Amino acid sequence: MPKLFVYPKKGEEFQLPLKKEKISIGRSADNDILVPDPFCSGQHAFIYPSETGYVVRDNKSKNGTFLNGAKIQAETELKKGDEVLIGSTRIVFDKELVANVEVTESPSSASNINTIMNLKEVLKRPDIDTTMKATATPMDLERIKSDHKAFSVLTEVSQALILHKPISELLDHIMDLICESLPMDRGILMLKEGHPSQLIPKVIRVNNKNLKKQKIQVSQSIVNMALDKNSSILTRDAQTDTRFKSQQSILRSNIHSAMCVPLWNNKEIIGIVYADRILQLDQFSDNDLRLLTLLANLAAVKIENSKLFEDAIEKEKMEKELALAAQIQKDFLPKENPECENFEIAGSNIPCHQVGGDYFDYINIDPSRLGIVIADVSGKGVGASLLMASLRAALQSEVHAQYKLENMACKLNDFVHRSSSPNSFITFFYCELNKKSGELGFINAGHNPPIILDKKGKINRLESCGLCLGMFPSSEYEIKKISLNPGDTALLFTDGITEGRNKKNEEFEEERLIKLIQKHSKLSAQKLLDKIQEEVSSFTTGVDQMDDMTLIIIKRVS
């Protein structure tokens, strides 16, 4: 039976066996795992069984749920050793940490630190000079030997880090190389994660078997000094030095010598490396601190490059998936315009992103009736496209030869309300065109009123007759009817057309659209649609498209 190993920032760690049931995590007392943390929501997240194991899902928390340092956006599968971060509490899936690390509260005072080396000063040192001059003093020779050793170690570590590794493997490899270069009893590599960011131990090395079971207590004052001053910190002989009497976290651990160095990637601090000696007789020296600083900088740059590399792979993977989703969505839309003896009908959709939330379709009800729909899902991107696909499926199942338009609208509204989040809705216009008589029965659920241009140039609008789909359950919709006479043109559109903006931040607007169709009313439906798209494209040149653009033109020719 898998377990959750829970490590609060304060208090005792504990285990929770998973028994094929949902586990709730949050600040409220009724949760299975109580997290008394100001950055944790009342019911923050859930862990529950899936077909292949267990998954974690954020419950729309304020500050988010992080898995292995990345903020999760949806239900995510858990693997052995995965680490979930909620506030300051770490939850490890089915794997106990070798040693637990606690950053203990203690006063921050510069007088409690033996050596401080400013990071930028260390990193901008001139190239190491390995030329020994005959006139060099013994002190100079020692410095040259020390620099030569540092140069050799850095060269070796640089070569060892050339090949790309996944982040988790890379962090382990980095810590192994540091331990080989600088003997220590214990070492920790911590990275900044979460919101707000905090230091999370990613790799722990306990090289002395006598210390395996001890909790590692890292002094908050040392960490604060390293982060606030962007400096490497060295403490020596903490057990006997009177300056460390106020640092109870150091004294309790009997630390003989310790170093704390920021992981600086030449842009920002992404974490720290901490090392201490407890049972070893030799203390860390200033040269050790300088070497660890150089190694940590090299490691930080490699970590950043590795993250960028993995982000690029993930982006490429996502782009391929989006391209596939875009093709699937494109296949949902009509592949050709319907042929009607007395009508010309043309439609098109231009998504803002690879996938979008606009939808239009033609549904053959029977030989004399054609259903025409245009809709706009709130929001953009993948979420909107999924809701659009669900709407399409529901609509196709509801429209048949014996269907009732008013019942169909009510059913669709309740379906969308059940199937989407409270802040999601759909503006929806559906009309049933009698291809013989030209009668148009329609419902408008909060959509942009379609424009009717008669043969004399007069404008009429098909106004809304009900709320957007999904806003409230059990909404009712009024059925309205008009007739399209020879020479009349109906224009159905989404707000991406009228709200398109130019470089001056001016909108295309409905009035401009009306003047355009009045001016080119003699054009065929397809050519009029092409003209509108051309004018909108010209108007918005140099500005990123902000919304999906969908048009349908229905023109009665006889």
Coordinates of C-alpha atoms in Angstrom, one line a residue:
M1 CA 0.0 0.0 0.0
P2 CA 1.5 3.4 -1.0
K3 CA 2.0 6.1 1.6
L4 CA 2.3 9.8 1.8
F5 CA 5.2 11.1 3.8
V6 CA 4.3 14.6 5.1
Y7 CA 7.0 17.0 6.2
P8 CA 5.6 20.3 7.7
K9 CA 7.9 23.3 8.1
K10 CA 7.2 23.2 11.8
G11 CA 6.2 20.2 13.9
E12 CA 6.7 16.4 13.5
E13 CA 6.6 14.7 10.1
F14 CA 4.1 11.8 9.7
Q15 CA 2.9 9.2 7.3
L16 CA -0.5 8.6 5.8
P17 CA -1.3 5.3 4.1
L18 CA -3.4 5.6 0.9
K19 CA -6.5 3.3 0.9
K20 CA -8.0 3.9 -2.5
E21 CA -9.9 6.9 -1.4
K22 CA -9.7 10.7 -2.0
I23 CA -7.3 12.6 0.4
S24 CA -8.1 16.2 0.9
I25 CA -5.3 18.7 1.9
G26 CA -5.8 22.2 3.2
R27 CA -6.0 24.6 6.1
S28 CA -9.5 23.7 7.3
A29 CA -9.7 21.3 10.2
D30 CA -11.9 18.8 8.2
N31 CA -9.1 17.9 5.8
D32 CA -7.3 14.5 5.8
I33 CA -4.0 16.4 5.9
L34 CA -4.2 19.6 7.8
V35 CA -1.7 22.3 6.6
P36 CA -1.8 25.2 9.1
D37 CA -0.1 27.6 6.7
P38 CA -1.2 31.1 5.7
F39 CA -0.3 30.4 2.0
C40 CA -2.6 27.3 2.0
S41 CA -6.3 27.5 1.1
G42 CA -9.1 26.0 3.1
Q43 CA -9.4 23.0 0.8
H44 CA -6.2 23.4 -1.2
A45 CA -5.7 20.1 -3.2
F46 CA -6.7 16.4 -3.5
I47 CA -4.8 13.2 -4.0
Y48 CA -6.9 10.3 -5.2
P49 CA -6.7 7.0 -7.2
S50 CA -6.6 6.8 -10.9
E51 CA -6.7 3.9 -13.4
T52 CA -2.9 3.6 -13.2
G53 CA -2.1 4.8 -9.7
Y54 CA -2.7 8.1 -7.9
V55 CA -3.0 11.7 -9.1
V56 CA -2.8 15.1 -7.5
R57 CA -5.2 18.0 -8.4
D58 CA -5.2 21.6 -7.3
N59 CA -8.6 22.8 -6.0
K60 CA -8.4 26.3 -7.4
S61 CA -6.2 27.4 -4.6
K62 CA -5.0 31.0 -4.2
N63 CA -1.2 30.2 -4.3
G64 CA -1.2 27.0 -6.3
T65 CA 0.1 23.5 -5.9
F66 CA 3.6 22.5 -7.0
L67 CA 4.8 19.1 -8.1
N68 CA 8.6 18.7 -8.3
G69 CA 8.9 22.5 -8.4
A70 CA 6.4 23.1 -11.3
K71 CA 2.9 24.6 -10.7
I72 CA 0.3 22.0 -11.8
Q73 CA -2.6 23.2 -14.0
A74 CA -4.6 20.0 -14.1
E75 CA -4.9 16.5 -12.7
T76 CA -1.3 15.1 -12.7
E77 CA -0.1 11.5 -12.2
L78 CA 2.2 10.8 -9.2
K79 CA 5.3 8.7 -9.4
K80 CA 7.3 7.2 -6.6
G81 CA 9.4 10.0 -4.9
D82 CA 7.4 12.9 -6.4
E83 CA 7.3 15.8 -4.1
V84 CA 4.1 17.9 -3.7
L85 CA 4.6 21.4 -2.2
I86 CA 1.6 23.1 -0.6
G87 CA 2.5 26.3 1.3
S88 CA 5.6 25.3 3.3
T89 CA 4.5 21.6 3.7
R90 CA 6.3 18.9 1.6
I91 CA 4.4 15.8 0.8
V92 CA 6.5 13.0 -0.8
F93 CA 4.6 10.2 -2.6
D94 CA 5.6 6.7 -1.5
K95 CA 9.2 7.4 -0.6
E96 CA 10.7 8.5 2.8
L97 CA 13.4 11.1 2.7
V98 CA 16.8 9.9 3.7
A99 CA 17.2 12.8 6.1
N100 CA 14.8 15.6 7.0
V101 CA 16.0 19.2 6.7
E102 CA 14.8 22.0 8.9
V103 CA 15.7 25.6 8.4
T104 CA 15.5 26.9 11.9
E105 CA 14.5 30.3 13.1
S106 CA 17.4 32.2 14.6
P107 CA 18.5 35.9 14.9
S108 CA 20.4 37.2 11.8
S109 CA 23.6 39.1 12.8
A110 CA 26.7 39.7 10.8
S111 CA 28.8 39.3 14.0
N112 CA 27.9 35.6 14.0
I113 CA 29.7 34.9 10.7
N114 CA 33.4 34.2 10.3
T115 CA 33.8 34.9 6.6
I116 CA 31.7 36.6 4.1
M117 CA 32.7 36.6 0.4
N118 CA 30.6 38.7 -2.0
L119 CA 29.6 36.5 -4.9
K120 CA 30.3 38.9 -7.7
E121 CA 33.7 39.7 -6.2
V122 CA 34.7 36.0 -6.3
L123 CA 33.3 35.4 -9.8
K124 CA 35.0 38.4 -11.4
R125 CA 38.5 37.4 -10.1
P126 CA 41.1 37.5 -13.0
D127 CA 42.1 34.3 -14.7
I128 CA 44.0 32.0 -12.5
D129 CA 47.7 32.5 -12.9
T130 CA 49.6 29.2 -12.8
T131 CA 53.0 30.8 -13.6
M132 CA 55.3 30.6 -10.6
K133 CA 57.8 33.5 -10.5
A134 CA 61.2 33.0 -8.9
T135 CA 60.6 36.0 -6.7
A136 CA 57.3 34.7 -5.4
T137 CA 57.0 34.7 -1.6
P138 CA 55.8 31.6 0.3
M139 CA 52.4 33.2 0.7
D140 CA 52.2 33.8 -3.1
L141 CA 53.2 30.2 -3.8
E142 CA 50.4 28.9 -1.5
R143 CA 47.9 31.1 -3.3
I144 CA 49.1 29.9 -6.7
K145 CA 48.8 26.3 -5.6
S146 CA 45.4 26.9 -4.2
D147 CA 44.2 28.6 -7.4
H148 CA 45.7 25.8 -9.5
K149 CA 43.8 23.2 -7.5
A150 CA 40.6 25.3 -8.0
F151 CA 41.2 25.6 -11.7
S152 CA 41.8 21.8 -12.0
V153 CA 38.6 21.0 -10.1
L154 CA 36.5 23.5 -12.1
T155 CA 37.8 22.1 -15.4
E156 CA 37.0 18.5 -14.3
V157 CA 33.5 19.5 -13.1
S158 CA 32.8 21.5 -16.3
Q159 CA 33.7 18.5 -18.4
A160 CA 31.5 16.3 -16.2
L161 CA 28.5 18.6 -16.7
I162 CA 28.7 18.9 -20.5
L163 CA 26.1 16.2 -21.3
H164 CA 22.4 17.1 -20.7
K165 CA 20.6 15.2 -18.0
P166 CA 17.1 15.5 -16.6
I167 CA 16.9 18.0 -13.8
S168 CA 16.5 15.4 -11.0
E169 CA 19.5 13.5 -12.3
L170 CA 21.5 16.6 -12.8
L171 CA 21.0 17.8 -9.3
D172 CA 22.2 14.5 -7.9
H173 CA 25.2 14.6 -10.2
I174 CA 26.1 18.1 -9.2
M175 CA 25.9 17.2 -5.5
D176 CA 28.1 14.1 -6.1
L177 CA 30.7 16.3 -7.8
I178 CA 30.7 18.9 -5.0
C179 CA 31.1 16.2 -2.3
E180 CA 34.0 14.7 -4.3
S181 CA 35.7 18.1 -4.6
L182 CA 35.1 19.2 -1.0
P183 CA 34.9 16.4 1.6
M184 CA 32.1 17.1 4.0
D185 CA 29.9 15.2 6.5
R186 CA 26.7 16.5 5.1
G187 CA 25.6 18.5 2.1
I188 CA 22.3 19.9 0.9
L189 CA 21.3 21.5 -2.5
M190 CA 18.1 23.6 -2.1
L191 CA 16.2 25.3 -4.8
K192 CA 13.6 28.1 -4.7
E193 CA 10.1 26.9 -5.4
G194 CA 6.5 27.7 -4.8
H195 CA 4.6 31.0 -4.4
P196 CA 5.8 32.8 -2.4
S197 CA 9.2 31.2 -3.2
Q198 CA 10.9 29.2 -0.4
L199 CA 14.0 27.0 -0.3
I200 CA 13.2 23.3 -0.8
P201 CA 15.8 20.6 -0.3
K202 CA 16.3 18.7 -3.6
V203 CA 19.4 16.7 -2.9
I204 CA 20.7 15.6 0.6
R205 CA 24.0 13.9 1.1
V206 CA 24.9 12.4 4.5
N207 CA 28.4 11.0 4.0
N208 CA 29.0 10.0 7.6
K209 CA 27.0 6.9 8.6
N210 CA 26.9 8.1 12.2
L211 CA 24.8 11.1 11.2
K212 CA 22.3 9.2 9.0
K213 CA 19.4 9.4 11.4
Q214 CA 19.9 13.0 12.6
K215 CA 17.6 15.8 11.4
I216 CA 19.7 18.4 9.6
Q217 CA 19.1 21.9 11.0
V218 CA 20.3 24.7 8.8
S219 CA 20.5 28.1 10.5
Q220 CA 18.0 30.6 9.1
S221 CA 20.5 33.4 9.9
I222 CA 23.2 31.9 7.7
V223 CA 20.7 31.4 4.8
N224 CA 19.3 34.9 5.2
M225 CA 22.8 36.4 5.1
A226 CA 23.7 34.4 1.9
L227 CA 20.5 35.4 0.1
D228 CA 20.2 39.0 1.3
K229 CA 23.9 39.9 0.7
N230 CA 24.3 37.7 -2.3
S231 CA 27.4 36.3 -0.5
S232 CA 29.0 33.1 0.4
I233 CA 29.1 32.4 4.2
L234 CA 31.6 30.4 6.3
T235 CA 31.3 29.6 10.0
R236 CA 34.2 27.8 11.9
D237 CA 34.4 26.1 15.2
A238 CA 30.8 27.0 16.2
Q239 CA 31.0 24.7 19.2
T240 CA 33.6 26.8 21.0
D241 CA 33.3 30.3 19.5
T242 CA 31.6 32.7 21.9
R243 CA 30.1 34.6 19.0
F244 CA 27.7 31.7 18.3
K245 CA 26.0 31.5 21.7
S246 CA 22.9 33.1 20.3
Q247 CA 22.8 30.6 17.4
Q248 CA 21.1 27.7 19.2
S249 CA 20.4 25.9 15.9
I250 CA 24.2 25.6 15.3
L251 CA 25.1 24.6 18.9
R252 CA 22.4 21.9 19.0
S253 CA 23.8 20.3 15.9
N254 CA 27.4 20.5 17.3
I255 CA 28.5 22.0 13.9
H256 CA 32.3 22.2 13.7
S257 CA 32.3 24.1 10.5
A258 CA 29.7 25.1 7.9
M259 CA 29.4 26.9 4.5
C260 CA 26.4 28.3 2.7
V261 CA 26.7 29.5 -0.9
P262 CA 24.1 30.9 -3.2
L263 CA 23.3 29.2 -6.5
W264 CA 23.8 32.3 -8.7
N265 CA 23.2 31.9 -12.4
N266 CA 24.5 35.3 -13.3
K267 CA 21.0 36.7 -13.2
E268 CA 19.4 35.6 -10.0
I269 CA 19.8 33.4 -7.0
I270 CA 17.9 30.1 -7.7
G271 CA 18.9 28.3 -4.4
I272 CA 21.7 27.5 -2.1
V273 CA 24.3 24.8 -1.4
Y274 CA 24.9 24.1 2.3
A275 CA 27.8 21.9 3.6
D276 CA 29.0 21.2 7.1
R277 CA 31.6 19.2 9.0
I278 CA 30.7 17.8 12.4
L279 CA 32.9 14.8 13.0
Q280 CA 35.8 15.7 10.7
L281 CA 38.6 17.4 12.6
D282 CA 39.5 19.8 9.8
Q283 CA 37.5 23.0 9.4
F284 CA 36.5 24.5 6.1
S285 CA 38.9 27.2 4.9
D286 CA 38.4 30.4 3.0
N287 CA 39.8 28.6 0.0
D288 CA 37.1 25.9 0.4
L289 CA 34.5 28.6 0.5
R290 CA 35.9 30.2 -2.7
L291 CA 36.0 26.9 -4.5
L292 CA 32.4 26.0 -3.4
T293 CA 31.3 29.5 -4.6
L294 CA 32.8 28.8 -8.1
L295 CA 31.3 25.3 -8.2
A296 CA 27.9 26.6 -7.2
N297 CA 27.9 29.2 -9.9
L298 CA 28.9 26.6 -12.5
A299 CA 26.1 24.4 -11.2
A300 CA 23.5 27.2 -11.2
V301 CA 24.2 28.1 -14.8
K302 CA 24.0 24.4 -15.8
I303 CA 20.7 24.0 -13.9
E304 CA 19.3 27.1 -15.7
N305 CA 20.4 25.8 -19.1
S306 CA 18.9 22.4 -18.3
K307 CA 15.6 23.9 -17.3
L308 CA 15.6 26.0 -20.6
F309 CA 16.3 22.8 -22.5
E310 CA 13.5 20.9 -20.9
D311 CA 11.2 23.8 -21.3
A312 CA 12.0 23.9 -25.0
I313 CA 11.3 20.1 -25.3
E314 CA 8.0 20.6 -23.3
K315 CA 7.1 23.6 -25.5
E316 CA 7.8 21.6 -28.7
K317 CA 5.7 18.7 -27.3
M318 CA 2.9 21.1 -26.4
E319 CA 3.0 22.8 -29.8
K320 CA 2.6 19.4 -31.5
E321 CA -0.3 18.5 -29.3
L322 CA -1.9 21.9 -30.0
A323 CA -1.4 21.4 -33.7
L324 CA -3.1 18.1 -33.4
A325 CA -5.9 19.7 -31.4
A326 CA -6.2 22.5 -33.9
Q327 CA -6.6 20.0 -36.7
I328 CA -9.2 18.0 -34.8
Q329 CA -11.1 21.3 -34.1
K330 CA -10.8 22.3 -37.7
D331 CA -12.3 18.9 -38.6
F332 CA -15.3 19.8 -36.4
L333 CA -16.1 22.8 -38.5
P334 CA -17.9 22.6 -41.9
K335 CA -15.5 21.6 -44.7
E336 CA -17.7 23.3 -47.4
N337 CA -20.6 25.7 -47.6
P338 CA -24.1 24.1 -48.0
E339 CA -25.8 24.3 -51.4
C340 CA -29.3 25.8 -51.4
E341 CA -31.3 26.5 -54.5
N342 CA -32.5 30.0 -53.4
F343 CA -29.6 30.9 -51.1
E344 CA -25.9 31.5 -51.0
I345 CA -24.3 30.6 -47.7
A346 CA -20.6 31.1 -46.7
G347 CA -18.8 30.8 -43.4
S348 CA -15.3 30.9 -42.0
N349 CA -13.4 30.8 -38.6
I350 CA -10.0 32.3 -37.8
P351 CA -8.9 31.2 -34.3
C352 CA -6.9 33.6 -32.2
H353 CA -4.6 30.8 -30.9
Q354 CA -4.0 27.4 -32.5
V355 CA -7.3 26.4 -30.9
G356 CA -10.2 28.6 -30.0
G357 CA -13.7 28.9 -28.6
D358 CA -15.7 30.1 -31.6
Y359 CA -17.9 27.7 -33.4
F360 CA -20.2 27.6 -36.4
D361 CA -21.9 24.8 -38.2
Y362 CA -24.6 23.8 -40.6
I363 CA -27.0 20.9 -39.7
N364 CA -29.3 19.3 -42.4
I365 CA -32.5 18.7 -40.6
D366 CA -34.5 17.5 -43.6
P367 CA -34.6 18.4 -47.3
S368 CA -36.4 21.7 -46.7
R369 CA -34.8 22.8 -43.4
L370 CA -31.2 23.8 -42.5
G371 CA -30.0 24.5 -39.0
I372 CA -27.3 27.2 -38.8
V373 CA -25.4 27.9 -35.6
I374 CA -22.7 30.4 -34.4
A375 CA -21.4 30.5 -30.9
D376 CA -18.6 32.0 -28.8
V377 CA -17.3 30.2 -25.6
S378 CA -16.0 32.6 -22.9
G379 CA -12.2 32.5 -22.6
K380 CA -9.7 31.3 -25.1
G381 CA -7.3 28.4 -25.8
V382 CA -7.6 24.7 -25.0
G383 CA -10.3 25.1 -22.2
A384 CA -12.6 27.0 -24.5
S385 CA -12.0 24.6 -27.4
L386 CA -12.9 21.6 -25.2
L387 CA -16.2 23.3 -24.2
M388 CA -16.9 24.1 -27.8
A389 CA -16.4 20.5 -28.8
S390 CA -18.8 19.4 -26.0
L391 CA -21.4 21.9 -27.2
R392 CA -21.1 20.6 -30.8
A393 CA -21.7 17.0 -29.7
A394 CA -24.7 18.0 -27.5
L395 CA -26.2 20.1 -30.3
Q396 CA -25.8 17.3 -32.9
S397 CA -27.6 14.9 -30.6
E398 CA -30.5 17.3 -30.0
V399 CA -31.3 18.4 -33.6
H400 CA -33.3 15.9 -35.6
A401 CA -36.4 15.9 -37.7
Q402 CA -38.9 15.9 -34.8
Y403 CA -37.0 18.3 -32.4
K404 CA -38.5 21.3 -30.8
L405 CA -36.3 24.5 -31.0
E406 CA -37.3 25.8 -27.6
N407 CA -36.7 22.4 -25.9
M408 CA -33.3 22.1 -27.6
A409 CA -32.1 25.5 -26.2
C410 CA -33.2 24.6 -22.7
K411 CA -31.4 21.3 -22.8
L412 CA -28.2 22.8 -24.2
N413 CA -28.3 25.5 -21.4
D414 CA -28.6 22.9 -18.7
F415 CA -25.9 20.7 -20.3
V416 CA -23.4 23.7 -20.4
H417 CA -24.3 24.7 -16.8
R418 CA -23.5 21.1 -15.6
S419 CA -20.4 20.6 -17.7
S420 CA -18.5 23.9 -17.1
S421 CA -17.1 26.0 -14.3
P422 CA -19.2 28.8 -12.8
N423 CA -17.4 31.5 -14.7
S424 CA -17.8 29.7 -18.1
F425 CA -20.7 30.4 -20.5
I426 CA -21.5 30.4 -24.2
T427 CA -23.1 33.1 -26.4
F428 CA -25.2 31.2 -28.8
F429 CA -27.3 31.9 -31.9
Y430 CA -29.2 29.2 -33.7
C431 CA -31.6 29.6 -36.6
E432 CA -33.6 27.2 -38.6
L433 CA -33.8 28.2 -42.3
N434 CA -36.8 27.1 -44.4
K435 CA -35.0 26.8 -47.8
K436 CA -38.3 27.1 -49.7
S437 CA -40.1 29.9 -48.0
G438 CA -37.2 31.8 -46.6
E439 CA -38.7 31.8 -43.1
L440 CA -36.0 32.0 -40.3
G441 CA -36.9 30.8 -36.8
F442 CA -34.2 31.6 -34.3
I443 CA -33.1 31.9 -30.7
N444 CA -30.4 34.3 -29.6
A445 CA -28.8 33.3 -26.2
G446 CA -26.8 36.4 -25.4
H447 CA -24.9 36.5 -28.8
N448 CA -24.0 39.5 -30.9
P449 CA -27.3 40.4 -32.7
P450 CA -27.0 39.2 -36.3
I451 CA -27.4 42.0 -38.9
I452 CA -30.1 41.7 -41.6
L453 CA -29.7 44.0 -44.6
D454 CA -32.7 44.1 -46.9
K455 CA -32.5 44.9 -50.6
K456 CA -33.2 48.6 -50.0
G457 CA -30.3 48.9 -47.6
K458 CA -32.3 49.0 -44.4
I459 CA -30.8 47.4 -41.3
N460 CA -32.5 45.1 -38.8
R461 CA -31.0 43.2 -35.9
L462 CA -31.9 39.8 -34.4
E463 CA -31.7 40.8 -30.8
S464 CA -31.1 38.5 -27.8
C465 CA -34.1 36.6 -26.4
G466 CA -32.4 34.8 -23.5
L467 CA -29.4 34.5 -21.3
C468 CA -26.1 33.0 -22.5
L469 CA -25.9 29.2 -22.3
G470 CA -24.7 27.9 -18.9
M471 CA -25.2 31.1 -16.8
F472 CA -28.2 29.7 -14.9
P473 CA -30.0 26.4 -14.8
S474 CA -33.5 26.0 -16.2
S475 CA -33.4 29.2 -18.3
E476 CA -36.1 29.6 -20.9
Y477 CA -35.7 31.0 -24.5
E478 CA -38.2 32.8 -26.7
I479 CA -38.5 31.6 -30.3
K480 CA -38.6 34.5 -32.8
K481 CA -39.2 34.4 -36.6
I482 CA -38.4 36.6 -39.6
S483 CA -38.5 36.1 -43.3
L484 CA -35.6 36.5 -45.7
N485 CA -36.8 37.9 -49.0
P486 CA -34.9 37.9 -52.3
G487 CA -32.1 40.4 -52.1
D488 CA -31.8 40.2 -48.3
T489 CA -28.5 39.4 -46.6
A490 CA -28.0 38.0 -43.0
L491 CA -24.7 38.5 -41.3
L492 CA -23.8 36.3 -38.3
F493 CA -20.6 37.1 -36.5
T494 CA -18.6 36.9 -33.2
D495 CA -17.3 39.8 -31.3
G496 CA -13.7 39.1 -32.5
I497 CA -14.8 40.9 -35.8
T498 CA -16.2 44.1 -34.3
E499 CA -13.7 44.3 -31.4
G500 CA -10.6 43.9 -33.5
R501 CA -8.2 46.8 -32.8
N502 CA -5.7 48.8 -34.8
K503 CA -2.4 50.3 -33.7
K504 CA -4.3 53.4 -32.3
N505 CA -6.3 51.0 -30.0
E506 CA -9.5 51.8 -32.0
E507 CA -12.1 49.0 -32.5
F508 CA -13.4 48.0 -35.9
E509 CA -16.9 48.4 -34.5
E510 CA -20.3 47.3 -35.8
E511 CA -21.0 50.6 -37.6
R512 CA -17.9 50.0 -39.8
L513 CA -19.1 46.5 -40.5
I514 CA -22.6 47.7 -41.5
K515 CA -21.2 50.3 -43.9
L516 CA -19.0 47.7 -45.4
I517 CA -21.8 45.2 -46.2
Q518 CA -24.0 48.1 -47.5
K519 CA -21.3 49.2 -49.8
H520 CA -20.6 45.7 -51.2
S521 CA -24.2 44.3 -50.9
K522 CA -24.1 43.2 -54.6
L523 CA -21.3 40.8 -54.0
S524 CA -21.9 37.0 -53.7
A525 CA -21.9 35.6 -50.1
Q526 CA -18.4 34.2 -50.5
K527 CA -16.9 37.3 -52.0
L528 CA -18.6 39.5 -49.4
L529 CA -17.2 37.3 -46.6
D530 CA -13.7 37.6 -48.2
K531 CA -14.1 41.4 -48.4
I532 CA -15.0 41.7 -44.7
Q533 CA -12.0 39.5 -43.7
E534 CA -9.7 41.6 -45.9
E535 CA -10.9 44.9 -44.4
V536 CA -10.6 43.5 -40.8
S537 CA -7.1 42.2 -41.6
S538 CA -6.0 45.5 -43.0
F539 CA -7.5 47.5 -40.1
T540 CA -5.7 45.3 -37.5
T541 CA -2.3 45.1 -39.4
G542 CA 0.6 45.2 -36.9
V543 CA -1.5 44.2 -33.9
D544 CA -1.8 40.7 -32.5
Q545 CA -5.2 39.1 -33.0
M546 CA -6.9 39.3 -29.6
D547 CA -9.9 37.0 -30.2
D548 CA -11.3 34.4 -32.5
M549 CA -13.1 35.7 -35.6
T550 CA -16.1 33.9 -37.1
L551 CA -18.5 34.9 -39.9
I552 CA -21.5 33.4 -41.6
I553 CA -23.3 35.2 -44.5
I554 CA -26.7 34.0 -45.7
K555 CA -27.8 35.7 -48.9
R556 CA -31.2 35.1 -50.5
V557 CA -30.7 35.3 -54.3
S558 CA -34.2 34.3 -55.5

